[in-house]
Every structure is written in structure tokens, then in C-alpha cells.
Coordinates of C-alpha atoms in Angstrom, one line a residue:
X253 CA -8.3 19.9 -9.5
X254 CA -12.2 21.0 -8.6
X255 CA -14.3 19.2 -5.8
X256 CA -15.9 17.3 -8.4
X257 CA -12.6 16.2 -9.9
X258 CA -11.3 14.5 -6.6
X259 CA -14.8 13.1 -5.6
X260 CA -14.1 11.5 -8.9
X261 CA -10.9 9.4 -7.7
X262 CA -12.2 8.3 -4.5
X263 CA -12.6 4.8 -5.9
X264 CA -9.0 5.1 -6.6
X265 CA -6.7 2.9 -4.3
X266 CA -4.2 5.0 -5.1
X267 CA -5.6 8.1 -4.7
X268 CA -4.5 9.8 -1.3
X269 CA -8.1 10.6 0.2
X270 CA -7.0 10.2 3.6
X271 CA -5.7 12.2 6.1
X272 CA -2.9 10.9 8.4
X273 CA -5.5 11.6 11.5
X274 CA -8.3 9.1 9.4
X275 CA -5.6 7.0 8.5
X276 CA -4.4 6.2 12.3
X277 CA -8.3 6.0 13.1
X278 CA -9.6 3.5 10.3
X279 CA -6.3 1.4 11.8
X280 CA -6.7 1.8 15.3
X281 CA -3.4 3.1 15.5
X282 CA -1.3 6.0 16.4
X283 CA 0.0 9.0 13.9
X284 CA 3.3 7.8 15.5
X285 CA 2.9 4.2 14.2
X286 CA 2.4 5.3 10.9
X287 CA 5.4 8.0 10.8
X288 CA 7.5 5.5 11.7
X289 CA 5.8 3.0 8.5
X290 CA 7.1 6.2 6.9
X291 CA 10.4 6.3 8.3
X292 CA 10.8 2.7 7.6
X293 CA 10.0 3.2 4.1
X294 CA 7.4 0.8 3.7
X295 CA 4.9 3.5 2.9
X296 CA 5.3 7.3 1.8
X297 CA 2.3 9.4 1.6
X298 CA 1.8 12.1 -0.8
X299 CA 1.9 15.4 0.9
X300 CA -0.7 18.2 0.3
X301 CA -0.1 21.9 -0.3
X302 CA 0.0 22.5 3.1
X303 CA 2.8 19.6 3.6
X304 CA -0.1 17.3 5.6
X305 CA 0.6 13.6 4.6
X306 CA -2.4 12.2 2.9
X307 CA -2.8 8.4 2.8
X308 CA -4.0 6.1 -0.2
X309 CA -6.2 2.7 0.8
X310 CA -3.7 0.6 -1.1
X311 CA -1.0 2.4 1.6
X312 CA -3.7 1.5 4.4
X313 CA -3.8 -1.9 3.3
X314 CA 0.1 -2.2 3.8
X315 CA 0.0 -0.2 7.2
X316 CA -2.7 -2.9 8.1
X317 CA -0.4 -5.6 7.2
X318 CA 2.6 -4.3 8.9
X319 CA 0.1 -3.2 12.2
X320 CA -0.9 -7.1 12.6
X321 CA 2.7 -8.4 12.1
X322 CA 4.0 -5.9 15.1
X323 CA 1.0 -7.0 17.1
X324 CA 2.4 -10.7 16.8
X325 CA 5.3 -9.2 18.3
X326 CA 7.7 -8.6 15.1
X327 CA 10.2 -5.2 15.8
X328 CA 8.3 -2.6 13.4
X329 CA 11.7 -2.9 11.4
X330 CA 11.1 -6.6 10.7
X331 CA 7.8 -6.1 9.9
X332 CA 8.0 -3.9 7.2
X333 CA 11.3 -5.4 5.4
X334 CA 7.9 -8.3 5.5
X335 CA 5.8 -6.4 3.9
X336 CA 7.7 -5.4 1.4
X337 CA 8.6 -8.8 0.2
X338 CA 4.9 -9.9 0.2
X339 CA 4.4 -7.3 -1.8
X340 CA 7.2 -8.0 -4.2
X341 CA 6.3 -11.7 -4.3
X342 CA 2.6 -10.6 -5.2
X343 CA 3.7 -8.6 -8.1
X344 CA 6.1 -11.5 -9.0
X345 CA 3.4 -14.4 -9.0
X346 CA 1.0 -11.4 -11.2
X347 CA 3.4 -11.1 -13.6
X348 CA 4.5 -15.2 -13.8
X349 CA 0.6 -15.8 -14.2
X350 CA 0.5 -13.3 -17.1
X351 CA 3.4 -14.7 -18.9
X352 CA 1.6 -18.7 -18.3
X353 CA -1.5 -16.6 -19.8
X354 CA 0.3 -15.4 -23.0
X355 CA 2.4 -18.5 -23.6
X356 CA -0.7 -20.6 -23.2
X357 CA -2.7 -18.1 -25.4
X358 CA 0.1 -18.4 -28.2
X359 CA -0.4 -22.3 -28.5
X360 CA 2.1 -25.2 -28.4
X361 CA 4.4 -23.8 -31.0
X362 CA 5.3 -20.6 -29.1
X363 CA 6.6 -23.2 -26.2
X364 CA 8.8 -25.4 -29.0

């Protein structure tokens, strides 16, 4: 992939733009925080050639989540097992909205 190629993708949220030093500074954080986010498995980054971890914003996003649950006080443990089931409820309530979409879209004799 060229320069141009990646400054390309960098309106991609999943694209992993950032470095894990960025990363801990755009959350106020420590590297240590987000290792642990890691180790937790509530995010994995995407390792460059030279084995760096590189971050994506949609990953940021959920390392900002879990960073303002343990500042309530959560363990980190417990805040990412929340996370994750935010997220999963998310995706849930998407795909129940696209299925209300469709069966709306298909009129009243698709619901008979």
C-alpha cells in the first residue's frame, strides 16, 4: 500500500491510523490502560510490520467507553465484559430495526 493509498482510508473507522502512543494521548490515558483493553479482549489492534499496535477510531471509541466506566469506579474487568455487551446490544437493536424495515417494506401480507 503507497502513501496515497493509506491517506485514502483515513476516514475509515476501521482503519488502524493510530499509534498506541496517539491512542493513549487522544484518551488521556496510559499505554498500560490500553494493553490491558487488550488483554481483556475488549479491543485488539492490528499490528504493523514492525509488531507496533496500531489503533482504529471505532477501537478508540470502545477504549473511551471502557476509560469512563473505570473512572466511575468499575474493576477494568467489569468494564469491559460492559462494553462488550453494549456493543452486542447495538448490533442487536441494528439488525431488529432492519428486519421491522423489510417486513414493513413487504406490506401486510408478508406479516399474515
Amino acid at each position: 500500500m503507497t502513501a496515497d493509498d493509506s491517506f485514502g482510508r483515513l476516514d475509515d473507522d476501521d482503519y488502524p491510523a493510530y499509534t498506541m502512543g496517539r491512542a493513549a494521548e487522544m484518551l488521556g490515558t496510559t499505554q498500560g490502560f490500553l494493553r490491558a483493553l487488550g488483554e481483556h479482549r475488549l479491543i485488539t489492534p492490528l499490528r504493523s510490520a514492525g509488531g507496533h499496535r496500531r489503533y482504529s477510531r471505532y477501537q478508540l471509541r470502545i477504549a473511551a467507553r471502557a476509560r469512563e466506566i473505570v473512572d466511575q469506579g468499575t474493576p477494568i474487568e467489569a468494564a469491559c465484559r460492559i462494553v462488550i455487551l453494549e456493543d452486542q446490544l447495538e448490533e442487536a437493536q441494528r439488525i431488529n430495526a432492519e428486519y421491522r424495515r423489510a417486513a414493513e417494506s413487504a406490506g401486510p401480507t408478508a406479516a399474515a
